[in-house]
Amino acid sequence: MIEDEIIKLKTVFKNKEQKFIQDSKSEIDKRNEEIGKLRESVQNQYLKNINLEKGKNEAIIALKQLQETHQKILNEKQQCENDLKVVLLEMEKQKSIMNERMKKLQDVFLLS
């Protein structure tokens, strides 16, 4: 009778031990799956960050190129304005010379 009780208790404890081991393995597997998903998520986020950083660097380079182009255009504009001023001054000078010649011609025609 005591032996039967001991066997029953051993069986109950063995069953509980097996259930505990099985539950523990299930919990470990579940945690490992969650860790795997987290690793995958971290890897994806890392790749996204790399792509964003690459895009940012490309945008910075493009912006610097645009700034350089803008500065060149401003320099060319300033040079064109300076050249135009020189041309306008020369035109005014030539106009004055032509007006003087015309006046002389008119005076010659009027005197004759």
PDB file of C-alpha atoms in Angstrom:
ATOM      1  CA  MET A   1       0.000   0.000   0.000  1.00  0.00           C
ATOM      2  CA  ILE A   2       2.716   2.517   0.877  1.00  0.00           C
ATOM      3  CA  GLU A   3       4.632   1.348  -2.140  1.00  0.00           C
ATOM      4  CA  ASP A   4       1.584   2.014  -4.298  1.00  0.00           C
ATOM      5  CA  GLU A   5       1.318   5.500  -2.853  1.00  0.00           C
ATOM      6  CA  ILE A   6       5.009   6.107  -3.481  1.00  0.00           C
ATOM      7  CA  ILE A   7       4.610   4.925  -7.072  1.00  0.00           C
ATOM      8  CA  LYS A   8       1.594   7.203  -7.512  1.00  0.00           C
ATOM      9  CA  LEU A   9       3.513  10.153  -6.052  1.00  0.00           C
ATOM     10  CA  LYS A  10       6.536   9.408  -8.257  1.00  0.00           C
ATOM     11  CA  THR A  11       4.211   9.237 -11.266  1.00  0.00           C
ATOM     12  CA  VAL A  12       2.535  12.520 -10.317  1.00  0.00           C
ATOM     13  CA  PHE A  13       5.892  14.233  -9.781  1.00  0.00           C
ATOM     14  CA  LYS A  14       7.272  12.761 -12.996  1.00  0.00           C
ATOM     15  CA  ASN A  15       4.215  14.023 -14.905  1.00  0.00           C
ATOM     16  CA  LYS A  16       4.543  17.436 -13.296  1.00  0.00           C
ATOM     17  CA  GLU A  17       8.257  17.496 -14.100  1.00  0.00           C
ATOM     18  CA  GLN A  18       7.596  16.568 -17.740  1.00  0.00           C
ATOM     19  CA  LYS A  19       4.870  19.209 -17.992  1.00  0.00           C
ATOM     20  CA  PHE A  20       7.183  21.803 -16.461  1.00  0.00           C
ATOM     21  CA  ILE A  21       9.978  20.849 -18.886  1.00  0.00           C
ATOM     22  CA  GLN A  22       7.575  20.960 -21.833  1.00  0.00           C
ATOM     23  CA  ASP A  23       6.136  24.315 -20.718  1.00  0.00           C
ATOM     24  CA  SER A  24       9.653  25.674 -20.215  1.00  0.00           C
ATOM     25  CA  LYS A  25      10.717  24.511 -23.669  1.00  0.00           C
ATOM     26  CA  SER A  26       7.608  26.105 -25.171  1.00  0.00           C
ATOM     27  CA  GLU A  27       8.336  29.360 -23.353  1.00  0.00           C
ATOM     28  CA  ILE A  28      11.974  29.271 -24.460  1.00  0.00           C
ATOM     29  CA  ASP A  29      10.918  28.610 -28.057  1.00  0.00           C
ATOM     30  CA  LYS A  30       8.421  31.465 -27.877  1.00  0.00           C
ATOM     31  CA  ARG A  31      11.076  33.822 -26.473  1.00  0.00           C
ATOM     32  CA  ASN A  32      13.586  32.715 -29.112  1.00  0.00           C
ATOM     33  CA  GLU A  33      11.001  33.436 -31.810  1.00  0.00           C
ATOM     34  CA  GLU A  34      10.385  36.894 -30.321  1.00  0.00           C
ATOM     35  CA  ILE A  35      14.142  37.520 -30.178  1.00  0.00           C
ATOM     36  CA  GLY A  36      14.408  36.473 -33.825  1.00  0.00           C
ATOM     37  CA  LYS A  37      11.652  38.886 -34.797  1.00  0.00           C
ATOM     38  CA  LEU A  38      13.326  41.675 -32.819  1.00  0.00           C
ATOM     39  CA  ARG A  39      16.656  40.954 -34.499  1.00  0.00           C
ATOM     40  CA  GLU A  40      14.980  41.060 -37.891  1.00  0.00           C
ATOM     41  CA  SER A  41      13.258  44.316 -36.984  1.00  0.00           C
ATOM     42  CA  VAL A  42      16.527  45.836 -35.773  1.00  0.00           C
ATOM     43  CA  GLN A  43      18.291  44.709 -38.963  1.00  0.00           C
ATOM     44  CA  ASN A  44      15.538  46.225 -41.120  1.00  0.00           C
ATOM     45  CA  GLN A  45      15.678  49.485 -39.166  1.00  0.00           C
ATOM     46  CA  TYR A  46      19.463  49.524 -39.497  1.00  0.00           C
ATOM     47  CA  LEU A  47      19.207  49.096 -43.276  1.00  0.00           C
ATOM     48  CA  LYS A  48      16.582  51.852 -43.453  1.00  0.00           C
ATOM     49  CA  ASN A  49      18.871  54.146 -41.456  1.00  0.00           C
ATOM     50  CA  ILE A  50      21.755  53.399 -43.811  1.00  0.00           C
ATOM     51  CA  ASN A  51      19.555  54.238 -46.809  1.00  0.00           C
ATOM     52  CA  LEU A  52      18.332  57.438 -45.165  1.00  0.00           C
ATOM     53  CA  GLU A  53      21.893  58.460 -44.348  1.00  0.00           C
ATOM     54  CA  LYS A  54      22.925  57.749 -47.937  1.00  0.00           C
ATOM     55  CA  GLY A  55      19.999  59.824 -49.224  1.00  0.00           C
ATOM     56  CA  LYS A  56      20.890  62.635 -46.837  1.00  0.00           C
ATOM     57  CA  ASN A  57      24.504  62.644 -48.021  1.00  0.00           C
ATOM     58  CA  GLU A  58      23.396  62.664 -51.663  1.00  0.00           C
ATOM     59  CA  ALA A  59      21.063  65.583 -50.937  1.00  0.00           C
ATOM     60  CA  ILE A  60      23.886  67.491 -49.233  1.00  0.00           C
ATOM     61  CA  ILE A  61      26.160  66.922 -52.219  1.00  0.00           C
ATOM     62  CA  ALA A  62      23.422  68.015 -54.631  1.00  0.00           C
ATOM     63  CA  LEU A  63      22.757  71.118 -52.533  1.00  0.00           C
ATOM     64  CA  LYS A  64      26.456  72.042 -52.525  1.00  0.00           C
ATOM     65  CA  GLN A  65      26.570  71.605 -56.291  1.00  0.00           C
ATOM     66  CA  LEU A  66      23.509  73.822 -56.655  1.00  0.00           C
ATOM     67  CA  GLN A  67      25.102  76.452 -54.430  1.00  0.00           C
ATOM     68  CA  GLU A  68      28.266  76.367 -56.521  1.00  0.00           C
ATOM     69  CA  THR A  69      26.241  76.657 -59.729  1.00  0.00           C
ATOM     70  CA  HIS A  70      24.219  79.516 -58.234  1.00  0.00           C
ATOM     71  CA  GLN A  71      27.411  81.343 -57.268  1.00  0.00           C
ATOM     72  CA  LYS A  72      28.861  80.880 -60.775  1.00  0.00           C
ATOM     73  CA  ILE A  73      25.657  82.243 -62.296  1.00  0.00           C
ATOM     74  CA  LEU A  74      25.744  85.244 -59.947  1.00  0.00           C
ATOM     75  CA  ASN A  75      29.357  85.886 -60.921  1.00  0.00           C
ATOM     76  CA  GLU A  76      28.479  85.635 -64.616  1.00  0.00           C
ATOM     77  CA  LYS A  77      25.514  87.969 -64.097  1.00  0.00           C
ATOM     78  CA  GLN A  78      27.740  90.510 -62.390  1.00  0.00           C
ATOM     79  CA  GLN A  79      30.261  90.261 -65.223  1.00  0.00           C
ATOM     80  CA  CYS A  80      27.496  90.720 -67.800  1.00  0.00           C
ATOM     81  CA  GLU A  81      26.201  93.779 -65.941  1.00  0.00           C
ATOM     82  CA  ASN A  82      29.704  95.225 -65.832  1.00  0.00           C
ATOM     83  CA  ASP A  83      30.176  94.542 -69.551  1.00  0.00           C
ATOM     84  CA  LEU A  84      26.801  96.123 -70.295  1.00  0.00           C
ATOM     85  CA  LYS A  85      27.768  99.245 -68.362  1.00  0.00           C
ATOM     86  CA  VAL A  86      30.949  99.506 -70.415  1.00  0.00           C
ATOM     87  CA  VAL A  87      28.971  99.069 -73.649  1.00  0.00           C
ATOM     88  CA  LEU A  88      26.407 101.658 -72.577  1.00  0.00           C
ATOM     89  CA  LEU A  89      29.150 104.135 -71.699  1.00  0.00           C
ATOM     90  CA  GLU A  90      30.779 103.534 -75.056  1.00  0.00           C
ATOM     91  CA  MET A  91      27.414 103.987 -76.798  1.00  0.00           C
ATOM     92  CA  GLU A  92      26.861 107.284 -74.973  1.00  0.00           C
ATOM     93  CA  LYS A  93      30.339 108.396 -75.950  1.00  0.00           C
ATOM     94  CA  GLN A  94      29.728 107.435 -79.596  1.00  0.00           C
ATOM     95  CA  LYS A  95      26.331 109.157 -79.461  1.00  0.00           C
ATOM     96  CA  SER A  96      27.939 112.344 -78.221  1.00  0.00           C
ATOM     97  CA  ILE A  97      30.549 112.143 -80.964  1.00  0.00           C
ATOM     98  CA  MET A  98      27.846 111.556 -83.579  1.00  0.00           C
ATOM     99  CA  ASN A  99      25.756 114.429 -82.209  1.00  0.00           C
ATOM    100  CA  GLU A 100      28.761 116.735 -82.445  1.00  0.00           C
ATOM    101  CA  ARG A 101      29.423 115.628 -86.023  1.00  0.00           C
ATOM    102  CA  MET A 102      25.761 116.073 -86.920  1.00  0.00           C
ATOM    103  CA  LYS A 103      25.810 119.558 -85.427  1.00  0.00           C
ATOM    104  CA  LYS A 104      28.899 120.405 -87.430  1.00  0.00           C
ATOM    105  CA  LEU A 105      27.282 119.035 -90.580  1.00  0.00           C
ATOM    106  CA  GLN A 106      24.119 121.005 -89.920  1.00  0.00           C
ATOM    107  CA  ASP A 107      26.138 124.132 -89.305  1.00  0.00           C
ATOM    108  CA  VAL A 108      27.993 123.581 -92.565  1.00  0.00           C
ATOM    109  CA  PHE A 109      24.751 123.057 -94.466  1.00  0.00           C
ATOM    110  CA  LEU A 110      23.122 126.055 -92.873  1.00  0.00           C
ATOM    111  CA  LEU A 111      26.078 128.260 -93.629  1.00  0.00           C
ATOM    112  CA  SER A 112      26.282 127.254 -97.237  1.00  0.00           C
TER     113      SER A 112
END
